[in-house]
Short mmCIF file of C-alpha atoms in Angstrom, two decimals:
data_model
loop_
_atom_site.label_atom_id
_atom_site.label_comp_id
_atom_site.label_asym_id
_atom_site.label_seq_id
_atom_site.Cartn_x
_atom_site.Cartn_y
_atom_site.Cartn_z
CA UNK A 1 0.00 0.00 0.00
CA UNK A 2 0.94 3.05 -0.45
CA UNK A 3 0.46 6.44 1.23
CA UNK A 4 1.42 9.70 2.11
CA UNK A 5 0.75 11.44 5.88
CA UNK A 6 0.71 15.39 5.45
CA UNK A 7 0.95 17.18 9.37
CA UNK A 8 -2.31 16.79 11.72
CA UNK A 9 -4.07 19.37 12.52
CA UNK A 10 -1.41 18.54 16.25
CA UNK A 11 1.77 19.17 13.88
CA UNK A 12 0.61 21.97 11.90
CA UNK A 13 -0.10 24.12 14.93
CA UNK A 14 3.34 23.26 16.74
CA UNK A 15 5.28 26.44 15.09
CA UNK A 16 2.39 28.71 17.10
CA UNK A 17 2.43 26.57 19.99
CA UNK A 18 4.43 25.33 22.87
CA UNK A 19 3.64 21.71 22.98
CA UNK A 20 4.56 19.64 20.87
CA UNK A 21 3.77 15.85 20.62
CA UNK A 22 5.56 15.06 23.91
CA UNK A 23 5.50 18.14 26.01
CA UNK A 24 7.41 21.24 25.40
CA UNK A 25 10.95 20.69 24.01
CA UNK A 26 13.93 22.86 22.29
CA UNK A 27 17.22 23.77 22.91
CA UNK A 28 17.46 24.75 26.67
CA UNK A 29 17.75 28.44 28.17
CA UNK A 30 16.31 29.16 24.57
CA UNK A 31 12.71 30.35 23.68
CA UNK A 32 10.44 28.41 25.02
CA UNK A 33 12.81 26.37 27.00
CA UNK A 34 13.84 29.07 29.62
CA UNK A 35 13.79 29.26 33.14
CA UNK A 36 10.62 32.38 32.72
CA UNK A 37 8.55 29.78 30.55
CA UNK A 38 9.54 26.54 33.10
CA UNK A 39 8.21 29.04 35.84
CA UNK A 40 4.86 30.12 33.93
CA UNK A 41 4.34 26.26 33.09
CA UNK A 42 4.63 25.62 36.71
CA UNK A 43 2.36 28.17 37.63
CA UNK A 44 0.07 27.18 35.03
CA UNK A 45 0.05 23.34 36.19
CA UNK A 46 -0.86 24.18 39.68
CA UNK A 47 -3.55 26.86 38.84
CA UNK A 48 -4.67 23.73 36.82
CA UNK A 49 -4.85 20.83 39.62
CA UNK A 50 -5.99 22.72 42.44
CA UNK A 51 -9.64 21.44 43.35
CA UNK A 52 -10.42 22.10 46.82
CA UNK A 53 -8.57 23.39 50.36
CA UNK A 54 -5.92 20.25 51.20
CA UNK A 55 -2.68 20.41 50.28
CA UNK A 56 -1.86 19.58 46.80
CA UNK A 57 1.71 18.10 44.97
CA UNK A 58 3.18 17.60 42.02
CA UNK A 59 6.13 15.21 41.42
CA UNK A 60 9.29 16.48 39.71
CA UNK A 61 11.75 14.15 38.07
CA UNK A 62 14.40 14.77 35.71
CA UNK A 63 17.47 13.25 33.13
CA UNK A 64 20.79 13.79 33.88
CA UNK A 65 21.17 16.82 31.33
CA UNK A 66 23.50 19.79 32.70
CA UNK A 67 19.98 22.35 32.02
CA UNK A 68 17.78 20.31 34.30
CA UNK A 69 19.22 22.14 37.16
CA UNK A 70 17.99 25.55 36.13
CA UNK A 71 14.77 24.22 34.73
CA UNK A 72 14.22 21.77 38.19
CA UNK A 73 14.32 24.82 40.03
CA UNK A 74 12.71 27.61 38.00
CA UNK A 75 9.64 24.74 37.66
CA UNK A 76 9.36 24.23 41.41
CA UNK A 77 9.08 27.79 42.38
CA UNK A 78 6.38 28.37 39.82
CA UNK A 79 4.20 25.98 40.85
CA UNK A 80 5.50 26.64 44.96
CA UNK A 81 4.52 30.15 43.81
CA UNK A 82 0.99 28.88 43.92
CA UNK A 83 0.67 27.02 46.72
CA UNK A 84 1.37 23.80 46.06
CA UNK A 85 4.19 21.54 47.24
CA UNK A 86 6.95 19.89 44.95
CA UNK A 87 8.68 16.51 45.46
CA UNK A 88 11.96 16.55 44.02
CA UNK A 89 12.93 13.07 42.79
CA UNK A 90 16.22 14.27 41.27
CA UNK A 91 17.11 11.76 38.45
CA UNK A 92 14.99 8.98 37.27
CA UNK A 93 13.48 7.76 34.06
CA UNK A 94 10.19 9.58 32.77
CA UNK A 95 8.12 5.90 33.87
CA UNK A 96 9.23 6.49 37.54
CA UNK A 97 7.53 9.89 37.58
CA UNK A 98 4.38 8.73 36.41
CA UNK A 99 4.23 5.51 38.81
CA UNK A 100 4.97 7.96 41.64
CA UNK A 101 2.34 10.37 40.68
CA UNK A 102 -0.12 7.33 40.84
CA UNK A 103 1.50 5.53 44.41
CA UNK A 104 2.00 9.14 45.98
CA UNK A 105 -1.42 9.95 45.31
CA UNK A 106 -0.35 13.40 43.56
CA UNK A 107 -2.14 15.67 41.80
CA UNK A 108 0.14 15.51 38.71
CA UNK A 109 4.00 14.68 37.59
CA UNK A 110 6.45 16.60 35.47
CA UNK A 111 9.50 15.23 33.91
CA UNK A 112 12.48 17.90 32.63
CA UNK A 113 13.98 15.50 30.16
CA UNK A 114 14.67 16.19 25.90
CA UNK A 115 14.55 11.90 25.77
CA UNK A 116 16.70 11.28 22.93
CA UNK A 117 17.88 14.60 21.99
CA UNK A 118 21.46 15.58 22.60
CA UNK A 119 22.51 17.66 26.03
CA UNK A 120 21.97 20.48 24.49
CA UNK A 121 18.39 20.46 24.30
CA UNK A 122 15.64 20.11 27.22
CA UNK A 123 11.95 19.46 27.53
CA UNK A 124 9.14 19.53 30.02
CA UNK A 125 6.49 16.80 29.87
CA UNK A 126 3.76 16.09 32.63
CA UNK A 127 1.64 13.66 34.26
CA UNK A 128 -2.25 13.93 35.40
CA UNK A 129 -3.08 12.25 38.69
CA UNK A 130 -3.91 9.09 36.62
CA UNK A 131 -0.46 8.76 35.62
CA UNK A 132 -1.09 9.39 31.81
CA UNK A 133 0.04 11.90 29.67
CA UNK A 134 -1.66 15.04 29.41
CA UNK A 135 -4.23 14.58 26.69
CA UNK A 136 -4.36 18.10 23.94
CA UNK A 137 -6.86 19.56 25.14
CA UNK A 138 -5.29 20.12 28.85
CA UNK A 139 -2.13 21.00 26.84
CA UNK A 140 -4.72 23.89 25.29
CA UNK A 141 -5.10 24.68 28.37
CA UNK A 142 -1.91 25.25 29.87
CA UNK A 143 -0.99 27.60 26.90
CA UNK A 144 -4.58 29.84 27.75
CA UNK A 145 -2.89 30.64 31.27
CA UNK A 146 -0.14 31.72 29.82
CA UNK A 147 -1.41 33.88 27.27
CA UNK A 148 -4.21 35.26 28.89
CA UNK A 149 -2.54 36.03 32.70
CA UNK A 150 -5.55 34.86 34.63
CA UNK A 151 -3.56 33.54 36.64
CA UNK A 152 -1.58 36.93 37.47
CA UNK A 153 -3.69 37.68 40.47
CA UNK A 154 -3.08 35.02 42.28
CA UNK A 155 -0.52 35.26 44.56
CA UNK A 156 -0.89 33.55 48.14
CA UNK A 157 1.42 34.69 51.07
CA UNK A 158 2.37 33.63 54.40
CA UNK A 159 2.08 29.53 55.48
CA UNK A 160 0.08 29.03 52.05
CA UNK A 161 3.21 29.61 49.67
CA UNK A 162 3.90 25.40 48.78
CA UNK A 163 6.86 23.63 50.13
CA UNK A 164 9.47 21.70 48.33
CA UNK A 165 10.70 18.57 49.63
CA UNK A 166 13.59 16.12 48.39
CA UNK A 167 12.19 12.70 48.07
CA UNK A 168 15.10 10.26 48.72
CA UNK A 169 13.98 7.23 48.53
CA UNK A 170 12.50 7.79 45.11
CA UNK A 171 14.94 5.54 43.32
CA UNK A 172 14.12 2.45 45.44
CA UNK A 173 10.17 2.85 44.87
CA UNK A 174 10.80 2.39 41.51
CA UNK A 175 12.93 -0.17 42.05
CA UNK A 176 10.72 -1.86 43.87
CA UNK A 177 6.96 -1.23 41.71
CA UNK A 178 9.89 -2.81 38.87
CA UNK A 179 10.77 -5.96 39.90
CA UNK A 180 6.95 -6.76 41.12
CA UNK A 181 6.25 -6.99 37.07
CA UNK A 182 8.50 -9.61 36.79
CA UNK A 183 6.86 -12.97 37.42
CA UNK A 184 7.80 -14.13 40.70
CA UNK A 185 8.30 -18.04 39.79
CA UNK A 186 11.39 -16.93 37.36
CA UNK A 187 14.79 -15.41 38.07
CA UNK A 188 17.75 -13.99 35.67
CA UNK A 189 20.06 -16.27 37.64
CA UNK A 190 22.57 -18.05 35.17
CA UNK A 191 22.02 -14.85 32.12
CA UNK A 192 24.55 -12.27 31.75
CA UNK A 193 22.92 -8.88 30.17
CA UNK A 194 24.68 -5.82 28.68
CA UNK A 195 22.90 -2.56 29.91
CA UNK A 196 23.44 0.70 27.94
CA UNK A 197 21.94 3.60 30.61
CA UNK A 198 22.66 6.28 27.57
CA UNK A 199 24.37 8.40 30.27
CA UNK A 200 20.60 9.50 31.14
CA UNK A 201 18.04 8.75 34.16
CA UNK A 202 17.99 5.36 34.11
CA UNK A 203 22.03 4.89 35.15
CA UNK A 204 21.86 3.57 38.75
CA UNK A 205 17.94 2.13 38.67
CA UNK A 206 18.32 -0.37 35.39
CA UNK A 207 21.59 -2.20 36.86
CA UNK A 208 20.11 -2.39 39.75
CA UNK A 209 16.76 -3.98 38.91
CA UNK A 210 18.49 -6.67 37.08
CA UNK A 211 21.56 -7.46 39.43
CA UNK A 212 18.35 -7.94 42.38
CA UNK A 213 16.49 -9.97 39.58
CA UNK A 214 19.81 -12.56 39.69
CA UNK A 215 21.44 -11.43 36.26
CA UNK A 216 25.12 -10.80 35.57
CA UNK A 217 25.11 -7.35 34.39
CA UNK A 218 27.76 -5.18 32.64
CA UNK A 219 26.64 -1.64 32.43
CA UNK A 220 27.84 1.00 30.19
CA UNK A 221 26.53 4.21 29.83
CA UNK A 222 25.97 5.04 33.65
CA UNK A 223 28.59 7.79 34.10
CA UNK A 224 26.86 11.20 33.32
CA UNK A 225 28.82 14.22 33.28
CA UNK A 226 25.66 16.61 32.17
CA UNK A 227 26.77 16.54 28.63
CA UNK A 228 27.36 12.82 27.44
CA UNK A 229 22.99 11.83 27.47
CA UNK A 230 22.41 9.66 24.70
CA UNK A 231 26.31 10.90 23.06
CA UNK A 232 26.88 7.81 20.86
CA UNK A 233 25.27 4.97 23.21
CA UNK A 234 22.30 4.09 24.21
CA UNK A 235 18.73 3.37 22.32
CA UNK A 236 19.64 5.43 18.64
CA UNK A 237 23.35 4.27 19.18
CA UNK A 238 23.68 0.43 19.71
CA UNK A 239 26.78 -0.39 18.42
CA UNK A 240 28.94 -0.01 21.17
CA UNK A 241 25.99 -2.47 23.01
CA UNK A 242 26.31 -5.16 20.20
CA UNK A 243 30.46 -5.03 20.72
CA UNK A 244 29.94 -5.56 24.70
CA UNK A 245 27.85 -8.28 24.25
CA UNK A 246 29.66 -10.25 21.59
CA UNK A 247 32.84 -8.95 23.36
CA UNK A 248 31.45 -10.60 27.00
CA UNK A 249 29.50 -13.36 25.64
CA UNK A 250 26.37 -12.29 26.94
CA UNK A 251 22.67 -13.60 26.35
CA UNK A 252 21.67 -10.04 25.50
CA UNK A 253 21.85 -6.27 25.30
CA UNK A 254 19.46 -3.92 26.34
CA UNK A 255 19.50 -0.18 25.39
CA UNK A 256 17.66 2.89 26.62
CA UNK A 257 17.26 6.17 26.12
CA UNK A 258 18.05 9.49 28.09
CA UNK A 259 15.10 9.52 29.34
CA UNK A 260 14.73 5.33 29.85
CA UNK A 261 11.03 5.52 28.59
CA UNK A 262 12.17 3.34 25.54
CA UNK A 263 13.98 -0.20 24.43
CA UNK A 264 16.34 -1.20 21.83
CA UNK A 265 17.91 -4.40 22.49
CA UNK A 266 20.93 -6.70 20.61
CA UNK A 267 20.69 -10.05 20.71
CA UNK A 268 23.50 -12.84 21.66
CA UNK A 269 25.07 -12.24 18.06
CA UNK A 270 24.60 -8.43 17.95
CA UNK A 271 22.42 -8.19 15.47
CA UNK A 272 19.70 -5.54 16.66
CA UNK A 273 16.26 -6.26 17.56
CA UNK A 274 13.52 -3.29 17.57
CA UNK A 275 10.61 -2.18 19.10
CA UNK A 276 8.57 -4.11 16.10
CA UNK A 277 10.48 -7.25 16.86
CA UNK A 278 9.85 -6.77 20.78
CA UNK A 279 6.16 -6.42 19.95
CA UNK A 280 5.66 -9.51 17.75
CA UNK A 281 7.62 -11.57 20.33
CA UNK A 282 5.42 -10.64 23.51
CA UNK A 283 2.63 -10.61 21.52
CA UNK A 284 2.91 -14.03 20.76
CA UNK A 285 3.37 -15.13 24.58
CA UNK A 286 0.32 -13.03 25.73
CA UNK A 287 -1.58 -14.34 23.05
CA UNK A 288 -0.07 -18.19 23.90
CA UNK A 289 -1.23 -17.13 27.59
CA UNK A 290 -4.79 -15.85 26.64
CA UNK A 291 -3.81 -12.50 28.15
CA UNK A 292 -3.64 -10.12 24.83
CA UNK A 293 -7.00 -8.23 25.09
CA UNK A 294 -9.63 -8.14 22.30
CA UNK A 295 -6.45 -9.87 20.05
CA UNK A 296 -5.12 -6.75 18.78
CA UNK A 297 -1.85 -4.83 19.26
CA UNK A 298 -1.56 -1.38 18.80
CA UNK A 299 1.55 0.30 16.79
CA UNK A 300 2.13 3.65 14.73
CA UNK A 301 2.36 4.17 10.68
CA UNK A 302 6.39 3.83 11.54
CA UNK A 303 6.04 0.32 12.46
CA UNK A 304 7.15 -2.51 9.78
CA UNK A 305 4.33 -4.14 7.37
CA UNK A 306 6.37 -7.05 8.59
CA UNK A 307 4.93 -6.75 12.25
CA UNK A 308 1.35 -6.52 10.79
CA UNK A 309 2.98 -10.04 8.83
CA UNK A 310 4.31 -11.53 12.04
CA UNK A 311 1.18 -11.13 14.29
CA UNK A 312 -1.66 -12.37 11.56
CA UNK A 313 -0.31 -16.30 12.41
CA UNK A 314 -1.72 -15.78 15.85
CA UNK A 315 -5.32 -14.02 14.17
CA UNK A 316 -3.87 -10.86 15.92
CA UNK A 317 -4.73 -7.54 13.75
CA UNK A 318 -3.06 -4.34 14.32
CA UNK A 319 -4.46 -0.80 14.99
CA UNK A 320 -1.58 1.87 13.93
CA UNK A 321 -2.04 5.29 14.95
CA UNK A 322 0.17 8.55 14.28
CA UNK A 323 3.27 8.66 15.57
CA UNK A 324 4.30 9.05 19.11
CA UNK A 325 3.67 7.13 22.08
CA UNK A 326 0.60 9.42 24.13
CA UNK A 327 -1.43 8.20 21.09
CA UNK A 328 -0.90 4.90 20.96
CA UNK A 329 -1.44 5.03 24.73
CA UNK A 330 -5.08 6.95 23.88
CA UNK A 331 -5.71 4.45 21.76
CA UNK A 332 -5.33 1.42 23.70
CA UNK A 333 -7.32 3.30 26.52
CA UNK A 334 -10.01 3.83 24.39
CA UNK A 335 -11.22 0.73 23.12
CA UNK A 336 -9.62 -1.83 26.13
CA UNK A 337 -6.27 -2.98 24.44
CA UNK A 338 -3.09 -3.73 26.84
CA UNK A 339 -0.04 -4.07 24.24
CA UNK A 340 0.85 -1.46 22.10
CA UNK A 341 4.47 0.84 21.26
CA UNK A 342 6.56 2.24 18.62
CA UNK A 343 9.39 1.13 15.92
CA UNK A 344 11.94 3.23 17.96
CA UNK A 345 11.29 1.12 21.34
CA UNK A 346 8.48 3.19 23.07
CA UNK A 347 6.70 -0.36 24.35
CA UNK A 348 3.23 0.18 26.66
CA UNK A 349 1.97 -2.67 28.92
CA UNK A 350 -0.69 -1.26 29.58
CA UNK A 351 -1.30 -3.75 32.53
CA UNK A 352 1.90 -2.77 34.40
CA UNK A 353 2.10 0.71 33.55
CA UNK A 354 0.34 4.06 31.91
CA UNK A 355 3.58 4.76 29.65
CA UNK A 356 6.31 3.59 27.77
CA UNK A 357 9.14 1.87 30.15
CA UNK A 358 12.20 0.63 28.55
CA UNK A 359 13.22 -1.44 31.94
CA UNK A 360 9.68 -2.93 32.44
CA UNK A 361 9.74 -3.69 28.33
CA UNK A 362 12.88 -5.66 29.28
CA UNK A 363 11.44 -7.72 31.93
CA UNK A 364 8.61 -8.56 29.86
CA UNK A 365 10.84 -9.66 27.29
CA UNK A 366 13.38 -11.36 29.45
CA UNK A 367 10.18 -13.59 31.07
CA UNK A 368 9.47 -14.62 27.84
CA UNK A 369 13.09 -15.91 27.35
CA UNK A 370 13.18 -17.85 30.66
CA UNK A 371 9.70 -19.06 29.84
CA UNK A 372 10.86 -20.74 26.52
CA UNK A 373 14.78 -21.45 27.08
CA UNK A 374 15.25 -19.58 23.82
CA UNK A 375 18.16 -17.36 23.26
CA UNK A 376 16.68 -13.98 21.97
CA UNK A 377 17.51 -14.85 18.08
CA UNK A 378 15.63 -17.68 17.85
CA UNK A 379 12.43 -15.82 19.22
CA UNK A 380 13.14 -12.74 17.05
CA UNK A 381 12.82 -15.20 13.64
CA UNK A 382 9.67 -14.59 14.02
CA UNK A 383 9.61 -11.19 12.66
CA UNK A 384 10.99 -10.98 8.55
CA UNK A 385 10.90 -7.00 8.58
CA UNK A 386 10.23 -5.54 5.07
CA UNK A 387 13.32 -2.95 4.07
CA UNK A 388 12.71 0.39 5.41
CA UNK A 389 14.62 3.76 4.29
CA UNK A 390 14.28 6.14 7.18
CA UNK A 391 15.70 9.73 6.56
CA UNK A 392 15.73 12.97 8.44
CA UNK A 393 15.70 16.84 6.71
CA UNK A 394 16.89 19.28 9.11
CA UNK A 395 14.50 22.58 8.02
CA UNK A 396 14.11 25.92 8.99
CA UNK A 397 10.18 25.92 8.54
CA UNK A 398 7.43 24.31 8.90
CA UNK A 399 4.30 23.86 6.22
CA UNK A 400 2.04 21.65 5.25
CA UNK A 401 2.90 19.45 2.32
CA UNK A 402 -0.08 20.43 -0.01
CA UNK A 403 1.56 23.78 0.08
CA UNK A 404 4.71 22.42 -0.96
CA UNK A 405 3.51 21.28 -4.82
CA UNK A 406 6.93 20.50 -6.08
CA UNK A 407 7.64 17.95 -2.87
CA UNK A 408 4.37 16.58 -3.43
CA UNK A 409 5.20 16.04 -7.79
CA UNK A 410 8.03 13.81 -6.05
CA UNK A 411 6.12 12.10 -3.56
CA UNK A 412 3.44 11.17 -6.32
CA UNK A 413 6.26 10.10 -8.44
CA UNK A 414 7.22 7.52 -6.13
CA UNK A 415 4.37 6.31 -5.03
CA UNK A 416 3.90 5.39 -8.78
CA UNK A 417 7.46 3.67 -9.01
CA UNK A 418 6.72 1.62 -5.72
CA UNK A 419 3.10 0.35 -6.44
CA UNK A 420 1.03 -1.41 -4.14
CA UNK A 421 4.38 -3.43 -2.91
CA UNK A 422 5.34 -0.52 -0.54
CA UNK A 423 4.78 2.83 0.90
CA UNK A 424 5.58 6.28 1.41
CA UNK A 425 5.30 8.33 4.85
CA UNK A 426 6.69 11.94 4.73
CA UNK A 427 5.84 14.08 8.28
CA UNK A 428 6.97 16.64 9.99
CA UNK A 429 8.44 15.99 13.65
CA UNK A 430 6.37 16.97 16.76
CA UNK A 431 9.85 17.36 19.23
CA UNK A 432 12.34 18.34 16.28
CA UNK A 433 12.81 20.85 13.23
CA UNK A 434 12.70 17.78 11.28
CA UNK A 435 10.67 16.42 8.46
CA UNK A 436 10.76 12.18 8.41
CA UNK A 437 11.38 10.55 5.25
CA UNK A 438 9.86 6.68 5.47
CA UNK A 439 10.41 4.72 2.06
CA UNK A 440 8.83 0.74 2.29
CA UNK A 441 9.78 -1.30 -0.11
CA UNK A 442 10.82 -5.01 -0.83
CA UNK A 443 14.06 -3.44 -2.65
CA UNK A 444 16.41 -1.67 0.21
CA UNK A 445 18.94 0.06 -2.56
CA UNK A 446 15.80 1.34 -4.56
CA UNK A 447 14.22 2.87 -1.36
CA UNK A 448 17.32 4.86 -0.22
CA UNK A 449 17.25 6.38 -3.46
CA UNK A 450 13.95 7.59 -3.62
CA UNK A 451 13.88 8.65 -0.16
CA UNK A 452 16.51 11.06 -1.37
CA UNK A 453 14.73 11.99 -3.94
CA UNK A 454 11.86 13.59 -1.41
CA UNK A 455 14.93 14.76 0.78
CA UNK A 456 16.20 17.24 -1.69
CA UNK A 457 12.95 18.47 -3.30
CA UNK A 458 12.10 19.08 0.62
CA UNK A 459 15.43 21.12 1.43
CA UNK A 460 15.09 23.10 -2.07
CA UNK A 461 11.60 24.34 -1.01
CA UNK A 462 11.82 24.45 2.88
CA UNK A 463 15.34 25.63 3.53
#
């Protein structure tokens, strides 16, 4: 099939707005990441959750990026400013903020993290009291305070200014709500696992889970100076992961991201394994164990035909979404399904937890291992991925492709040339100045070329 995706009505308004499809992000003590905006966002949040005379909180967690100082701070007082009191978790992956929101009974969480992006960059992101994602419209919302200043006015004084409190034991909650997802009748005694932390929040809680679990672990990536996040390692860098685990003879490698909310993992040869192969192996074991709800797994338009391939020998049909992990999320909420995630290793079990979690993807995969005695190849046969071209334009603007007619001449040109045997997705990025270039197509050389084909009728018209 094939298909073109032009921005949603989400992407085409993310030049006006602040929020894109995963909070607010950008390169930090730059408009809109600045300490002013992290304070007005602060205010903004509490003005948002206050609903009666107690006390309320909000839980703050952040990466390991040298900005998250200034932006920790300038957050707390804003929403301190208003009364309410902050509980400083200091660092710890983006799925430990929202399980705490949820266990601490707080009125919402906020994560200071760019994920993948490199040091440079920052982002805010937030949790309702439910643990989920804010959904748009509450985003809408956020960006009416701060436009309109109804929130000015209020100013409260004396014992009613909020508190902020250091919550130290943080890290071992996690820890803890972790390791009760892995089935208690198994153990990772006798496995040896590479761990790649990416420098980023997840450097002291991921070795940690697994050592207690019984696995050997050799960790890389935990030694974050501020400015190394995600710097050639972890989840978008695996190759130093696939040369530790050939290199140490291990069962398996496991990568996350800055922010730990996603999985890449390399298997006992180092040959990668994605978040489409992930998906197609734990599908199969929930749907072996009658637990895979309403028999349907939930992916994005990134995902591999091949998944869609993998998953049909089990009567399993997929439900794809647009891109980014809050929707797949709102999706699986909306009509009852539990297993859903992205290409690039955003995986939701939706019966453990209300986001992606790259460590609690990794337990669910590792169960499956101990359940079958299979090394990780063997179970990752399963999925015969169709080649995919994927190719980023840096661009200076942002427009919707039906403006664009000469990028759209190309697009139709391919589309032609590949048939009904593949398919083209061009969008813009909700968290970068990026447009993504996805060419699908049984012929890998063939697809690289015509995804450069789109690439430089997009630069000549948008740069």
């Amino acid at each position: 099939m094939a298909y073109k995706m032009n921005m949603t009505p989400k992407e085409e308004r993310t030049s006006q707005r602040l929020f894109g499809t995963d909070g607010v992000r950008g390169v930090a003590n730059v408009h809109p990441m600045t300490a002013e905006v992290a304070m007005q966002l602060g205010r903004a949040l509490a003005y948002l959750i206050r609903n009666g005379p107690h006390r309320h909180r909000v839980i703050i967690g952040k990466d390991t990026r040298l900005s998250g100082y200034m932006l920790e701070q300038a957050l707390a007082a804003g929403i301190t400013s208003m009364g309410v009191d902050v509980w400083l978790t200091g660092p710890l992956p983006t799925p430990g903020i929202s399980n705490l929101t949820t266990s601490m009974r707080a009125d919402a969480g906020a994560v200071i993290s760019a994920s993948h992006n490199p040091y440079q960059d920052n982002g805010i992101k937030f949790f309702w009291r439910d643990g989920f994602k804010l959904p748009d419209e509450t985003e809408a919302k956020l960006e009416e305070l701060l436009s309109t200043g109804a929130m000015d006015t209020i100013r409260p004084t004396a014992d009613n200014i909020g508190r902020a409190f250091r919550l130290e034991d943080a890290r071992g909650r996690y820890i803890v709500f972790l390791k009760a997802t892995f089935p208690r009748e198994l153990t990772l005694e006798g496995m040896t696992i590479v761990v790649d932390c990416a420098n980023g929040a997840a450097y002291k809680t991921a070795p940690s889970v697994l050592e207690e679990l019984g696995a050997k672990v050799i960790s890389i990536g935990v030694s974050p100076d501020g400015t190394n996040i995600n710097e050639k390692c972890g989840a978008l860098h695996p190759e130093g992961l696939a040369r530790a685990v050939k290199e140490h003879g291990a069962h398996l490698g496991l990568a996350l991201d800055g922010d730990a909310d996603r999985l890449i993992v390399v298997d006992e040869k180092g040959k990668v394994v994605d978040g489409d192969a992930i998906m197609a192996i734990c599908t199969g074991e929930l749907v072996a164990r009658e637990q895979l709800k309403k028999k349907t797994l939930v992916s994005t338009v990134m995902s591999n035909i091949g998944l869609e391939r993998a998953v049909a020998r089990w009567g399993v049909k997929v439900a794809r979404t647009r891109v980014g992990d809050r929707y797949v999320v709102e999706e699986m909420r909306k009509h009852g399904y539990n297993l859903g995630g992205e290409q690039s290793g955003h995986l939701i079990f939706l019966d453990h937890s209300t986001t992606g979690d790259g460590t609690l993807a990794a337990l669910q995969l590792l169960a499956v291992m101990c359940r079958q005695g299979k090394p990780l190849s063997e179970l990752a046969s399963i999925f015969e991925p169709v080649p995919q071209t994927l190719l980023n334009v840096v661009v200076k603007e942002k427009r919707e492709l039906g403006e664009l007619p000469e990028v759209m001449k190309v697009i139709q040109s391919v589309e032609q040339r590949l048939g009904s045997a593949g398919r083209v997705l061009v969008r813009f990025s909700g968290t970068e100045p990026k447009v993504r270039i996805l060419i699908e197509g049984e012929d890998g050389a063939r697809n690289e070329a015509y995804a450069k084909e789109i690439a430089e009728a997009l630069s000549k018209s948008l740069n």
